[in-house]
Coordinates of C-alpha atoms and ligand atoms in Angstrom, one line a residue:
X662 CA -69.1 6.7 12.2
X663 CA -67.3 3.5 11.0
X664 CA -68.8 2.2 7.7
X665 CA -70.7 -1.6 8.1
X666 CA -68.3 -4.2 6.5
X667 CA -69.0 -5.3 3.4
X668 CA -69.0 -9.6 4.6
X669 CA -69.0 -11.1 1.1
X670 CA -66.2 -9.1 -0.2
X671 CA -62.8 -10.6 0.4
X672 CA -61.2 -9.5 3.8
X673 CA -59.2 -6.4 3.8
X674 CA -56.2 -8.1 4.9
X675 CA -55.1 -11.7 6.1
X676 CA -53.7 -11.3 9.4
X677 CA -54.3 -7.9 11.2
X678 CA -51.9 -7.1 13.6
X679 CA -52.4 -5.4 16.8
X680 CA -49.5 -3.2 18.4
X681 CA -46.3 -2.7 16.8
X682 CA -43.9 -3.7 19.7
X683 CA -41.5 -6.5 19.3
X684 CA -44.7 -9.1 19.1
X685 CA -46.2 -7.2 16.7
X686 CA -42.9 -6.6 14.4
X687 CA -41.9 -10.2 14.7
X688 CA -45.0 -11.3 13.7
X689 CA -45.6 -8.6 10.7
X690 CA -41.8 -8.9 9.4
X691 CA -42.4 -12.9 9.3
X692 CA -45.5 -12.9 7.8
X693 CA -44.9 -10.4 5.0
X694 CA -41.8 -12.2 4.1
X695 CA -43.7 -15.3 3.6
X696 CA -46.0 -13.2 0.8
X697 CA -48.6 -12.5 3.5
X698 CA -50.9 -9.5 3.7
X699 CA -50.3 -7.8 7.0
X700 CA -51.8 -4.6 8.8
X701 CA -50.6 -3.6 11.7
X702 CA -52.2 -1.1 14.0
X703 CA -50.4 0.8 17.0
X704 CA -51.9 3.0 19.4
X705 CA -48.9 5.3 19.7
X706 CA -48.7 7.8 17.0
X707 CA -45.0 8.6 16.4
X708 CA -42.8 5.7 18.1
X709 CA -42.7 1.8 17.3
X710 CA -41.1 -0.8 19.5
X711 CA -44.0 -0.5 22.6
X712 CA -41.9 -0.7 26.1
X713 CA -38.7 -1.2 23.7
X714 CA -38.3 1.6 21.5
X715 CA -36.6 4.5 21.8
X716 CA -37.0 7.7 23.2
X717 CA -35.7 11.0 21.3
X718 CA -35.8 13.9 22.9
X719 CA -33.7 16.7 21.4
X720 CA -31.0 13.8 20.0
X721 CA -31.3 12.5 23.2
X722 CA -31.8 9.0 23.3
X723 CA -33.2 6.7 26.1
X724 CA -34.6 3.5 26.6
X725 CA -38.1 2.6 28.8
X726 CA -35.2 0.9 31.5
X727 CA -32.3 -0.3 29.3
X728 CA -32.9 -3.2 27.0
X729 CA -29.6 -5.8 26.9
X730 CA -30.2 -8.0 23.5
X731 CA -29.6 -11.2 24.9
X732 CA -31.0 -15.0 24.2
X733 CA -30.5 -18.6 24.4
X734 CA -32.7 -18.7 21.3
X735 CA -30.2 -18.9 18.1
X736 CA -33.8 -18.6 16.2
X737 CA -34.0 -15.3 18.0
X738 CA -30.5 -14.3 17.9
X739 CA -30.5 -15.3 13.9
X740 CA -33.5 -12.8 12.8
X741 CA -31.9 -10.0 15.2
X742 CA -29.1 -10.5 12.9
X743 CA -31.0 -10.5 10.0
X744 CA -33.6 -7.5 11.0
X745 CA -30.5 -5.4 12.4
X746 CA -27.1 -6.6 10.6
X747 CA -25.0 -3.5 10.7
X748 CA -25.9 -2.2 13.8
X749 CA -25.1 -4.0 16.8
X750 CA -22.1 -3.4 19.4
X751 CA -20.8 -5.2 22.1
X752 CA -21.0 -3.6 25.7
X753 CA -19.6 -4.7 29.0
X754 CA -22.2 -5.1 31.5
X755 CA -21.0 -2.7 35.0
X756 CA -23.8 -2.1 37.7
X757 CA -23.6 -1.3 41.3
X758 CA -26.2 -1.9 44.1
X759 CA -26.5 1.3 46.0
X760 CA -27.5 0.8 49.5
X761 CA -26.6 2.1 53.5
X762 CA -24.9 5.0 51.1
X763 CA -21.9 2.6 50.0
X764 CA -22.2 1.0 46.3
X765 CA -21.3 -2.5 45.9
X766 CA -20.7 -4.0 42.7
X767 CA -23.0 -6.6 41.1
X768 CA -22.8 -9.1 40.4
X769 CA -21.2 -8.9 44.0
X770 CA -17.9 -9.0 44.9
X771 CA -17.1 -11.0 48.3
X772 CA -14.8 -9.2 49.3
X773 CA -16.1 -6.1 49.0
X774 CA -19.0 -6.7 50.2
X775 CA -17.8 -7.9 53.5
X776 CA -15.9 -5.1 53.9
X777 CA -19.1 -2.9 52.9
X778 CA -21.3 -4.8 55.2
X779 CA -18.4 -4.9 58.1
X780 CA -17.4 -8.1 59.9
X781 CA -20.8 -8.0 62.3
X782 CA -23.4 -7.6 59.8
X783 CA -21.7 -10.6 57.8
X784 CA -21.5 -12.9 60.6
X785 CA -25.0 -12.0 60.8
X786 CA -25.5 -13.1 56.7
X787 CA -23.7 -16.5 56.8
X788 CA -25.5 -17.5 60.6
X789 CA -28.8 -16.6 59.3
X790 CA -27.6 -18.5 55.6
X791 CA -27.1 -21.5 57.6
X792 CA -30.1 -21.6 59.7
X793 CA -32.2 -20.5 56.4
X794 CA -30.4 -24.7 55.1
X795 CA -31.5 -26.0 58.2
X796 CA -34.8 -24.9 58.3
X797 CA -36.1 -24.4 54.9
X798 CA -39.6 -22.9 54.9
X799 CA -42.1 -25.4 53.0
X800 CA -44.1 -25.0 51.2
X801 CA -42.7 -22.5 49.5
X802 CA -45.3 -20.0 48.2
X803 CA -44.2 -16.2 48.3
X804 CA -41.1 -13.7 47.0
X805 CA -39.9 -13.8 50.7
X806 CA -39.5 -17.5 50.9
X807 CA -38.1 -18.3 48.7
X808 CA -35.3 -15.7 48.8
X809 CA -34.7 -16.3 52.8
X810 CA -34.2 -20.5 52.1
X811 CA -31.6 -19.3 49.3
X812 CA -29.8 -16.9 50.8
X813 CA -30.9 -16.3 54.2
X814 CA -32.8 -13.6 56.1
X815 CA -30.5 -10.9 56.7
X816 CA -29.5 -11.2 52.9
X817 CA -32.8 -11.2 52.1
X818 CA -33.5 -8.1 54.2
X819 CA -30.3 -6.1 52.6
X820 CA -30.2 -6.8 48.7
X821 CA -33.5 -7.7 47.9
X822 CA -36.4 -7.0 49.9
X823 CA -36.0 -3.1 49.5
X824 CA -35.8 -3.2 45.9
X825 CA -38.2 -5.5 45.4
X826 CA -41.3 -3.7 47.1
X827 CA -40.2 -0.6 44.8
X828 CA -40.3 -2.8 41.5
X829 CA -43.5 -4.3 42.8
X830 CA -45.5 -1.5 45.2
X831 CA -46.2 -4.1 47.7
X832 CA -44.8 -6.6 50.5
X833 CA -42.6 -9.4 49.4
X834 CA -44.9 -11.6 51.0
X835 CA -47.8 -11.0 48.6
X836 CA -45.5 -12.0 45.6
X837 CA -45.5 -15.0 44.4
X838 CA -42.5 -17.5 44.6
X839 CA -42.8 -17.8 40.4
X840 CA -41.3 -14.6 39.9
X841 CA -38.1 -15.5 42.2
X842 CA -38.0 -18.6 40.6
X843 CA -38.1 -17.3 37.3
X844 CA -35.8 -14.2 37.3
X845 CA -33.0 -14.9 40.1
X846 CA -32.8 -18.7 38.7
X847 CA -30.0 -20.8 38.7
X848 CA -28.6 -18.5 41.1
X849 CA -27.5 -19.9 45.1
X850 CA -25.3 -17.9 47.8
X851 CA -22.9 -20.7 47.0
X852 CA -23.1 -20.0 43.2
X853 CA -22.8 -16.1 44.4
X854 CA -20.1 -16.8 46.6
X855 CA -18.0 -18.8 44.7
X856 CA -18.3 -16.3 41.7
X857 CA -18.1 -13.2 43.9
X858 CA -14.7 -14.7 45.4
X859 CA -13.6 -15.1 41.7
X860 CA -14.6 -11.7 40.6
X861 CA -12.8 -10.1 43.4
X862 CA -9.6 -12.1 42.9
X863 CA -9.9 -11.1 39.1
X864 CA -10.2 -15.0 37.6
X865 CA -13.6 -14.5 36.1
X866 CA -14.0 -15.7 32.6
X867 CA -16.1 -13.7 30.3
X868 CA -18.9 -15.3 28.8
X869 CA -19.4 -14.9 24.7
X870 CA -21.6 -12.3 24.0
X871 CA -21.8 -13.6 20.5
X872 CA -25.3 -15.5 22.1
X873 CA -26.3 -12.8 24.7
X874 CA -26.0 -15.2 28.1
X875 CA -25.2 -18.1 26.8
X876 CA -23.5 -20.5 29.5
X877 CA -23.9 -18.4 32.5
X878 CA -26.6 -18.0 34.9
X879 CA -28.8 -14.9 33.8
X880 CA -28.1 -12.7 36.6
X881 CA -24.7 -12.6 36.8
X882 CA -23.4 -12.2 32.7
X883 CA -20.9 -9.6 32.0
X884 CA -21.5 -8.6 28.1
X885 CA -24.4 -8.2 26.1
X886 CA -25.6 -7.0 22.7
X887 CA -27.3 -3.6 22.0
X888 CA -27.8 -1.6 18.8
X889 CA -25.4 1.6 18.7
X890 CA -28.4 4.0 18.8
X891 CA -30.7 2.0 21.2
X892 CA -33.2 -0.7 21.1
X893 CA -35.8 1.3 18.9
X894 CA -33.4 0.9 15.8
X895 CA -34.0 -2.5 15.9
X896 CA -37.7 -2.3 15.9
X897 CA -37.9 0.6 13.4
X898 CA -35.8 -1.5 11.0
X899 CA -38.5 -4.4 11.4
X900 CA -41.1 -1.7 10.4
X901 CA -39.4 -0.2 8.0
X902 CA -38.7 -4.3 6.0
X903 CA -42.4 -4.9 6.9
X904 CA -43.2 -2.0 4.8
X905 CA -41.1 -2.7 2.2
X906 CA -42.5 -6.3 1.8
X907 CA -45.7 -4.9 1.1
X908 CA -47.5 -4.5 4.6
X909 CA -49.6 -1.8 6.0
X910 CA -48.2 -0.6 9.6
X911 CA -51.1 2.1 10.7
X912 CA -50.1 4.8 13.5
X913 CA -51.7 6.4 15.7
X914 CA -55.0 3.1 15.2
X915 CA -55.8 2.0 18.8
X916 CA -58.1 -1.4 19.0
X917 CA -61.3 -0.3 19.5
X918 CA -63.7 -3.4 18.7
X919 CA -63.0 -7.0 17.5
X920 CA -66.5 -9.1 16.4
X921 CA -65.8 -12.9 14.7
X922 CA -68.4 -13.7 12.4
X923 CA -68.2 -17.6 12.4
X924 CA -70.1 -18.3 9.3
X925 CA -68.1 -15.7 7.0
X926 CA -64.7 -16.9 9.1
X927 CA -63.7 -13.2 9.6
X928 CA -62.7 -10.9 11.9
X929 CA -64.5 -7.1 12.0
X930 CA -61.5 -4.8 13.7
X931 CA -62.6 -1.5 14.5
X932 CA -59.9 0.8 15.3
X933 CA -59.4 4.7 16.6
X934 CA -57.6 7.5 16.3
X935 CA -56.5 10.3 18.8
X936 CA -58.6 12.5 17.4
X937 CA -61.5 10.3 17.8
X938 CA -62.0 9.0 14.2
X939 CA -63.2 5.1 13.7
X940 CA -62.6 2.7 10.9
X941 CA -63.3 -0.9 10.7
X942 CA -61.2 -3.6 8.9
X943 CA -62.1 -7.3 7.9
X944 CA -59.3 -9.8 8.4
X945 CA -59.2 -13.7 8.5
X946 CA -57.2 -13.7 11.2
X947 CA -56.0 -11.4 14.5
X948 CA -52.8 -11.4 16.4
X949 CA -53.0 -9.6 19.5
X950 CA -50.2 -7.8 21.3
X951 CA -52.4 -5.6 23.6
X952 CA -53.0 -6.0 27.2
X953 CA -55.4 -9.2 27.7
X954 CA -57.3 -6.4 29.8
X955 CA -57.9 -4.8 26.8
X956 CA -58.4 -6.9 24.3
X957 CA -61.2 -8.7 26.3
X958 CA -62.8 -5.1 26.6
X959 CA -62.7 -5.2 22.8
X960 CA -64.3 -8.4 22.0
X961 CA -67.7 -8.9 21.2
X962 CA -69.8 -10.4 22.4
X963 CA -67.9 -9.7 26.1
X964 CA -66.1 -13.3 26.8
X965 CA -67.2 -15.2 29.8
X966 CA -63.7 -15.0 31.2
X967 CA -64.1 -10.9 31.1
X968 CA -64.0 -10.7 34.9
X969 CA -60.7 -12.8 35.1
X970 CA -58.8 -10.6 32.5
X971 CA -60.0 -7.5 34.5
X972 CA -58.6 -9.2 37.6
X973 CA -54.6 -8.9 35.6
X974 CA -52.7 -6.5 37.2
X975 CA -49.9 -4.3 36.4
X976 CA -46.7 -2.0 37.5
X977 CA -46.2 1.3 36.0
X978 CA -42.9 3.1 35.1
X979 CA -41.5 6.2 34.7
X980 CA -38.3 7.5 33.7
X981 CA -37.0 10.7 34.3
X982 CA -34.0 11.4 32.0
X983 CA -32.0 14.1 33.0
X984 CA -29.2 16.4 30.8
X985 CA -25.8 16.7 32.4
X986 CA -23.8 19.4 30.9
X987 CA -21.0 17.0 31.4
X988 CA -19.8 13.5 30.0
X989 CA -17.6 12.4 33.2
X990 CA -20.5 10.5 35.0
X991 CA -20.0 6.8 36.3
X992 CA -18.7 3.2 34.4
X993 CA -22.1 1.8 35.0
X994 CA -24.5 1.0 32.4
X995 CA -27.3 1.6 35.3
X996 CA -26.9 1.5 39.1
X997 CA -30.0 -0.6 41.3
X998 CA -31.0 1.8 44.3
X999 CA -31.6 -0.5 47.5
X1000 CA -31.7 2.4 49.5
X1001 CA -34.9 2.9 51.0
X1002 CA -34.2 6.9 51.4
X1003 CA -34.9 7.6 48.1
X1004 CA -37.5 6.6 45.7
X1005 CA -35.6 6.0 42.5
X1006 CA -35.4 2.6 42.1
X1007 CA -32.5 2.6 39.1
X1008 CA -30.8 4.6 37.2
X1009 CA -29.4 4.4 33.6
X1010 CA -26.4 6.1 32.4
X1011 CA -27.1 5.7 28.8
X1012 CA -23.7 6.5 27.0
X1013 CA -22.7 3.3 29.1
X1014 CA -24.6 1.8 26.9
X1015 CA -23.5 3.1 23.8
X1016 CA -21.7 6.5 22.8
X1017 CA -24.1 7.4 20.6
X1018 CA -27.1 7.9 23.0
X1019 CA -26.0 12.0 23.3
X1020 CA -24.9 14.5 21.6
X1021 CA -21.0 15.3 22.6
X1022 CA -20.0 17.0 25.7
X1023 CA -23.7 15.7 27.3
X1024 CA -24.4 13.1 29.3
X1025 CA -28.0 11.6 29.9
X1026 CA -29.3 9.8 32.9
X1027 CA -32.5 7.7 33.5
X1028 CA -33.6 8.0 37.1
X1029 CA -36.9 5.2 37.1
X1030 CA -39.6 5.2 39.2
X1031 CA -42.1 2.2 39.5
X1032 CA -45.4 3.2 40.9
X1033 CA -49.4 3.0 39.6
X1034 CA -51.4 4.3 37.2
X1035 CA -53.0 7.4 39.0
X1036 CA -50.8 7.1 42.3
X1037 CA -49.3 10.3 43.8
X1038 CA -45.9 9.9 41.3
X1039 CA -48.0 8.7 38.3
X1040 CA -50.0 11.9 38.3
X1041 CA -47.0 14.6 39.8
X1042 CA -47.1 17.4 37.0
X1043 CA -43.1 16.5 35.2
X1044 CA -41.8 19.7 36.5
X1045 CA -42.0 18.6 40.2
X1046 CA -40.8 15.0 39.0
X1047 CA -37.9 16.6 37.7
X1048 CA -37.3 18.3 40.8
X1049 CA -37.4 15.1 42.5
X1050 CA -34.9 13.3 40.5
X1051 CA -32.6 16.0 40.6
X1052 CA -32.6 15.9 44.3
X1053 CA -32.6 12.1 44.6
X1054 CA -29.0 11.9 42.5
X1055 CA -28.1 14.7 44.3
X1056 CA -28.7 12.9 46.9
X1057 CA -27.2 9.8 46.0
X1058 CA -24.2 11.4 44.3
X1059 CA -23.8 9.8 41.1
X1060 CA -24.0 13.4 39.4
X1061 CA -23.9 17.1 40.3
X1062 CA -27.4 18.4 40.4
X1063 CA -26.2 21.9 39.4
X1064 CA -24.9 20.4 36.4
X1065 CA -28.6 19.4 35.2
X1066 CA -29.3 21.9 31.9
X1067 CA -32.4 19.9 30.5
X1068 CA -34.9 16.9 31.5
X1069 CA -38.0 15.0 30.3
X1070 CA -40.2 12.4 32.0
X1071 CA -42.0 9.5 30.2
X1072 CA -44.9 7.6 31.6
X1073 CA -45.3 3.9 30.6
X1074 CA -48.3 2.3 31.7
X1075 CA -48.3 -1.4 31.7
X1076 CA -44.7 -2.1 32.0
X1077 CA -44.6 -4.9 34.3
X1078 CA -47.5 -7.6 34.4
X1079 CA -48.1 -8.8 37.7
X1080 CA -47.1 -12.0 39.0
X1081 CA -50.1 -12.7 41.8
X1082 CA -51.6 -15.8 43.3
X1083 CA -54.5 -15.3 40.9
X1084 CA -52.5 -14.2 37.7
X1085 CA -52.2 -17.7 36.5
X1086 CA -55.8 -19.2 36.7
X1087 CA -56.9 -15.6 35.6
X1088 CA -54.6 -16.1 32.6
X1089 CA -55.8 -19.7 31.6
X1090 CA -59.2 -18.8 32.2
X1091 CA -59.1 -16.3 29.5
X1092 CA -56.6 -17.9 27.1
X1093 CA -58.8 -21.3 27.7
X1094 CA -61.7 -19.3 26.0
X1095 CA -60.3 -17.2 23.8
X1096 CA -58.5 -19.6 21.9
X1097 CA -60.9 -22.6 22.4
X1098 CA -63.5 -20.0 20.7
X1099 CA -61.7 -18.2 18.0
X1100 CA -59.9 -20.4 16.1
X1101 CA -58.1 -17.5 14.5
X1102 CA -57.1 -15.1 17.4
X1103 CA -53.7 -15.7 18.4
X1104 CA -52.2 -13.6 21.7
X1105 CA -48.6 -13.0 21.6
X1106 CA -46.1 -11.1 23.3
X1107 CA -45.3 -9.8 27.2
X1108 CA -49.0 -8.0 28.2
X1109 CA -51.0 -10.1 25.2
X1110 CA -49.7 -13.1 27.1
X1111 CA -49.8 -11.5 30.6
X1112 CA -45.9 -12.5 30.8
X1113 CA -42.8 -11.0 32.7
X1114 CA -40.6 -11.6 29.5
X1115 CA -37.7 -10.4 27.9
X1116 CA -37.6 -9.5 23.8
X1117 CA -36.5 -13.2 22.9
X1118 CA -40.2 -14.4 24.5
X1119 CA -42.1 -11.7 22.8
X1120 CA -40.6 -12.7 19.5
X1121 CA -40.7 -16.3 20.1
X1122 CA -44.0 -16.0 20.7
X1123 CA -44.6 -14.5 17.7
X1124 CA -42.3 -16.5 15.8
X1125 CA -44.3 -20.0 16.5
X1126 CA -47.6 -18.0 15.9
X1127 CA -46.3 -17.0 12.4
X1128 CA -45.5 -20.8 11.6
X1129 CA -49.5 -22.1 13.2
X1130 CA -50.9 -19.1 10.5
X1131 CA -48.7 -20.8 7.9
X1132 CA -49.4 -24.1 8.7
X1133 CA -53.0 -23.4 9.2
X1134 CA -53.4 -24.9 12.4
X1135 CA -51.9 -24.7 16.0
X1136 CA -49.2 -26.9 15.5
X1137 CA -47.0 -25.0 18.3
X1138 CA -48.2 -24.4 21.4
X1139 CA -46.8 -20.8 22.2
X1140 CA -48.0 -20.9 26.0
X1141 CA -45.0 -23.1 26.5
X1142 CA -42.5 -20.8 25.3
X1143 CA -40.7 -19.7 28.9
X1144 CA -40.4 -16.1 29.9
X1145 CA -36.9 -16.3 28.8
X1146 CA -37.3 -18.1 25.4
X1147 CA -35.6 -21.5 26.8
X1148 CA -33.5 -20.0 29.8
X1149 CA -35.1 -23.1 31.9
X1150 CA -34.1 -26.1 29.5
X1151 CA -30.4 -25.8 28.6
X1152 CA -29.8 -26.7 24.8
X1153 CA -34.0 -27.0 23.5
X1154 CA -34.8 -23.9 21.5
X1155 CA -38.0 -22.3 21.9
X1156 CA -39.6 -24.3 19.6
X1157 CA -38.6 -28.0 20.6
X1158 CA -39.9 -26.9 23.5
X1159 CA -43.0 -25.6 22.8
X1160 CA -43.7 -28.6 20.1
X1161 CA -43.1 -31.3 23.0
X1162 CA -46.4 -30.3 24.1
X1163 CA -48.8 -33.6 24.0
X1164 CA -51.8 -31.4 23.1
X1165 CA -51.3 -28.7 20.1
X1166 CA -54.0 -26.3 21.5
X1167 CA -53.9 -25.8 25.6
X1168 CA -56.8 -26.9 27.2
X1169 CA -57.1 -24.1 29.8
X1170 CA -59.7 -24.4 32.6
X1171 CA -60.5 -21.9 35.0
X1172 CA -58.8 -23.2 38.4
Ligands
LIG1533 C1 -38.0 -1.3 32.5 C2 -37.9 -2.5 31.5 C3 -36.7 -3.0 31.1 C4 -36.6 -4.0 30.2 N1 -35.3 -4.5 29.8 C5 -35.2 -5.4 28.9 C6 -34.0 -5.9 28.5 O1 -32.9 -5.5 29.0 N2 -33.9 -6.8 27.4 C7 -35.1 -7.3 26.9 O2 -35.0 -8.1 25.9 N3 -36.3 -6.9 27.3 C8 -36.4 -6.0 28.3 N4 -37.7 -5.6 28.7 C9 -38.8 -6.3 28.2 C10 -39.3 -5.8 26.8 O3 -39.6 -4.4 26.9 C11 -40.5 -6.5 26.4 O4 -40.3 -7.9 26.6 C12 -41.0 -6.3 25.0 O5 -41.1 -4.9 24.7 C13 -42.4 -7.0 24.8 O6 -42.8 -6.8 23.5 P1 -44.3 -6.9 23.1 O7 -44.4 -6.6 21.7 O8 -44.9 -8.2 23.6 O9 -45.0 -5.8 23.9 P2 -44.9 -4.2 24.0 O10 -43.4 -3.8 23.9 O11 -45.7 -3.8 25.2 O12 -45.6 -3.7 22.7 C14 -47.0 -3.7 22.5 C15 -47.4 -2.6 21.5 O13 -48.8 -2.7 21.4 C16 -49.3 -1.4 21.4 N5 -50.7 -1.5 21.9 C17 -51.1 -1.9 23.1 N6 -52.5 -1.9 23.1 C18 -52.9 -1.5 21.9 C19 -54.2 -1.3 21.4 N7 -55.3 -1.5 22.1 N8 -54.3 -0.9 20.1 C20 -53.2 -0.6 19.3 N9 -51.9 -0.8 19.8 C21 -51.8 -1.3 21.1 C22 -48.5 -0.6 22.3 O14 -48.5 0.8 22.1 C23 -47.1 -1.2 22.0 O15 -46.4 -0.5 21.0 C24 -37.8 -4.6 29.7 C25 -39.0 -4.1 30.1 C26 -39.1 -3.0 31.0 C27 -40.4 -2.5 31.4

C-alpha cells in the first residue's frame, strides 16, 4: 500500500513528469538545466523515447514507422543539435507507392505515372481533375472531399483512398477534412504536376536539409535528418543529460492517481509498477504526456469532462520487422502499399535509413500494420503475424521470403490519435477544465494533447510549457502550437505564434 503523504513537508519534487517520450524529455532536459528538480516517470520499463525510440532486437534496430528529424522550428532544430551533436546524418528521402502491382515513385513522377496508369486511366485522372474545379464540393467537411476538389476522383480513388482507410480503419468519408488539410498541405495536382514533370526531367533542386523541410511543401522533401543509430539515441541522450543535471527519470512507474490539494498547492502522484507495487509522490506541479484518456482516469476527483476524454479515439500499429539474410534489398527508405490485396500498409527498409540499423551481411525490414486494440491483427499470436508478413512481401516482391532467418513484432497502442467530428470539442472540453482548474497541470505532447504531430510539436509543446513553469504563469499558450511546429505560418516560430494569442490561458468550452 502507498504511504499517506506527508502535506506539510516540502514536495518531493517541483515538477513531476509523466512519460519519457519526446514531451516528457524536452520538458525534463529544459527544466533540469534551468536548476529545476524533475521526476519523470515512464510506464515502459526498459526503452525511452514513447512511439520514437528505438527498437533493439538482437542489434537489430527499428523504429515504431521511421522517424525523419525534420522542422521549421530553428528552436527545435537548435536543442536537437544541442541534445544530439555528434550523431546526426544526412539521408536522401526515396519511397515508392505500390499499387495495381507496379511501383511508382513519390513524390510522383509524371511521366511515369502516366505510363504506369496507361493513356486511358489518365485521361480518366485529368477529365475527372477538371470537373472536380468545376464543381467543387462545398462545404467541405470530410477526408474524401477534400481530396476529390484537389485532385479529382479517380486520383482520389488510386493514391489515396486505399491507403487511407488502412492508416485510419474506416471510410474516407468519416474523416474529417482537418486531417487532409493538415498533412497533404500546400500540396495541388498543379503543384504535383509541375514538380512531377521536373523530377522526371531531372531539374529538381534539392532542398537543405540543414532545417529538415525548410522551403518545400512537406510532402514532397527529398532529404532529412536522422541519428546514425535511430531516433531512440536522440531520446536516450536527453535522458541520459536529464540525469546528469540532477533529475530522477523512474522506469517501469505508470500514472496511477493524480489528487490536487488546493490549499497545500500540491500535487499527490501515485504511480505503479509491473509487478503491482504503488508509491505516491508530492510535486507542485504535473506535466502530462499520457493519453488524455488516461490521465482523466487518473484524476481525482473524476473531472466533469471524463465522458469527453473517453469519447478520444485512437489507431494502433504494429510492425513486424523481419531478418533477411541478405543486404541487396531496395533504395527506398520505406515503400507506401496502396494495394488493397495485401494488408501491410508500409514498409521500412531500415539500412535506408542509416547503415548502422544491422549487423553486416543483414538486412531488416518493417512491414506495418494499422489496426485496433483487440481487433483480429492486434491479438494474432506473433508467430502467425510473422507468417503473414512473410507472405505479404512475398507477395509484393520487395524481398525473397526464403531469405527471412529471424523476425519480431511490436505492438504500439495509441499511435495515431484520431481526427473525428467530435475530437475537437471532446478536446476543448477537457483541456477547458483541466487547465481552468488546476493551475499547475500542464498537457503536452502528441496523445497528452490529443494531436496528429510530428517530434518538433511534442517538443514545442514542451518547450513553451518549460518557459510558463519558469515564468510562473501561462504566458504561452501551447494549444496554438500547430501539429507541425509552424508548418502553416511561413517564417513565425512556434513561439511567436503561440504568444500572438490575445488570451494567455484558452478559454475552452464544450461545443
Ligand atoms: C508510425 C509513426 C511514424 C512517425 N514518424 C515520425 C517522423 O518521421 N518524424 C517525427 O518527427 N515524428 C514522427 N512520428 C510522431 C512521433 O512519434 C511523435 O510525435 C512523438 O513520439 C510524440 O512524443 P510525445 O512525447 O508527445 O509522446 P509519446 O512518444 O507517445 O511518448 C509518451 C510517453 O509517455 C509514456 N506514458 C504514457 N502513459 C503513461 C502513464 N500513464 N504513465 C507513465 N508513462 C506513460 C509512454 O510509455 C511514452 O513513453 C511518427 C509516429 C508514428 C506512429
Amino acid at each position: 500500500m502507498a504511504a499517506e503523504p506527508d502535506t506539510k513537508a516540502p514536495p518531493d519534487t517541483e515538477v513531476l513528469i509523466v512519460g519519457a517520450g519526446p514531451a516528457g524529455l524536452t520538458s525534463s532536459y529544459l527544466l533540469t538545466k534551468a536548476g529545476r528538480k524533475v521526476i519523470v516517470i515512464e510506464r515502459d520499463p526498459t526503452y525511452v523515447g514513447g512511439i520514437s525510440r528505438t527498437v533493439n532486437y538482437k542489434d537489430f534496430l527499428f523504429d515504431i514507422g521511421g522517424h525523419r528529424f525534420f522542422s521549421k522550428s530553428r528552436e527545435v532544430v537548435d536543442l536537437w543539435n544541442e541534445i544530439l551533436p555528434d550523431d546526426f546524418i544526412d539521408r536522401p528521402r526515396l519511397s515508392r507507392i505500390f499499387y495495381g502491382g507496379k511501383f511508382y515513385a513519390y513524390p510522383l513522377r509524371a511521366f511515369e505515372a502516366l505510363k504506369n496508369l496507361g493513356v486511358f486511366t489518365s485521361t480518366l485522372c485529368m477529365a475527372s481533375y477538371g470537373w472536380a474545379k468545376l464543381f467543387p464540393v462545398r462545404p467541405v467537411k470530410t477526408f474524401h472531399q477534400w481530396v476529390r476538389n484537389q485532385f479529382g476522383e479517380k486520383l482520389f480513388s488510386i493514391f489515396f483512398r486505399t491507403y487511407t482507410e488502412k492508416v485510419w480503419g474506416m471510410s474516407c468519408d468519416d474523416i474529417s477534412a482537418d486531417w487532409a488539410a493538415q498533412r497533404i498541405k500546400g500540396l495541388s495536382l498543379l503543384n504535383a504536376v509541375v514538380d512531377g514533370v521536373k523530377r522526371s526531367l531531372g531539374l529538381h533542386r534539392k532542398p537543405s536539409a540543414a532545417l529538415g523541410e525548410q522551403g518545400g511543401v512537406k510532402s514532397l522533401i527529398e532529404s532529412f535528418r536522422y541519428p546514425r543509430k535511430g531516433p531512440g539515441m536522440m531520446w536516450e541522450a536527453a535522458a541520459a543529460k536529464t540525469k546528469a543535471q540532477g533529475g530522477e527519470i523512474l522506469m517501469d512507474h505508470g500514472l496511477e492517481a493524480l489528487t490536487w490539494d488546493a490549499k497545500a498547492e500540491v500535487w499527490t502522484v501515485t504511480v505503479r509498477t509491473v509487478t503491482g507495487e504503488t508509491k505516491t509522490i508530492t510535486a507542485r506541479s504535473v506535466i502530462s504526456s499520457a493519453p488524455i484518456t488516461e490521465l482523466t482516469k487518473a484524476i481525482e476527483p473524476r473531472p466533469a469532462s471524463f465522458a469527453n476524454a473517453q469519447a478520444l479515439r485512437y489507431r494502433d500499429f504494429i510492425t513486424v520487422a523481419l531478418i533477411a539474410k541478405s543486404e541487396a534489398t531496395f533504395p527506398d527508405n520505406w515503400v507506401y502499399i496502396h494495394d488493397p490485396s495485401v494488408k501491410v500498409g508500409r514498409v521500412q527498409n531500415f539500412l535506408s535509413w542509416s547503415p548502422e540499423m544491422a549487423p553486416p551481411g543483414y538486412a531488416c525490414l518493417g512491414l506495418e500494420y494499422f489496426c485496433f486494440e483487440g481487433d483480429g491483427l492486434w491479438t494474432s499470436p506473433d508467430a502467425e503475424l510473422i507468417e503473414l508478413a512473410k507472405r505479404e512481401i512475398g507477395k509484393i516482391g520487395l524481398i525473397n521470403p526464403a531469405d527471412v532467418v529471424d523476425a519480431a513484432v511490436v505492438r504500439q497502442p495509441k499511435a495515431y490519435p484520431v481526427y473525428d467530428d467530435a475530437y475537437q470539442a471532446n478536446v476543448d472540453a477537457v483541456a477547458g477544465e483541466l487547465e481552468g482548474a488546476y493551475p499547475t497541470l500542464y498537457l503536452v505532447g502528441r496523445n497528452g494533447m490529443h494531436k496528429y504531430n510530428n517530434q518538433d510539436h511534442a517538443m514545442m509543446t514542451a518547450m513553451l510549457t518549460v518557459e510558463n513553469i519558469l515564468a510562473g504563469e501561462r504566458r504561452f499558450d501551447v494549444w496554438r502550437v500547430n501539429e507541425d511546429a509552424e508548418y502553416g505560418e511561413a517564417g513565425l516560430s512556434g513561439a511567436e505564434e503561440a504568444l500572438k494569442s490575445e488570451r494567455l490561458v484558452p478559454k475552452r468550452v464544450a461545443a
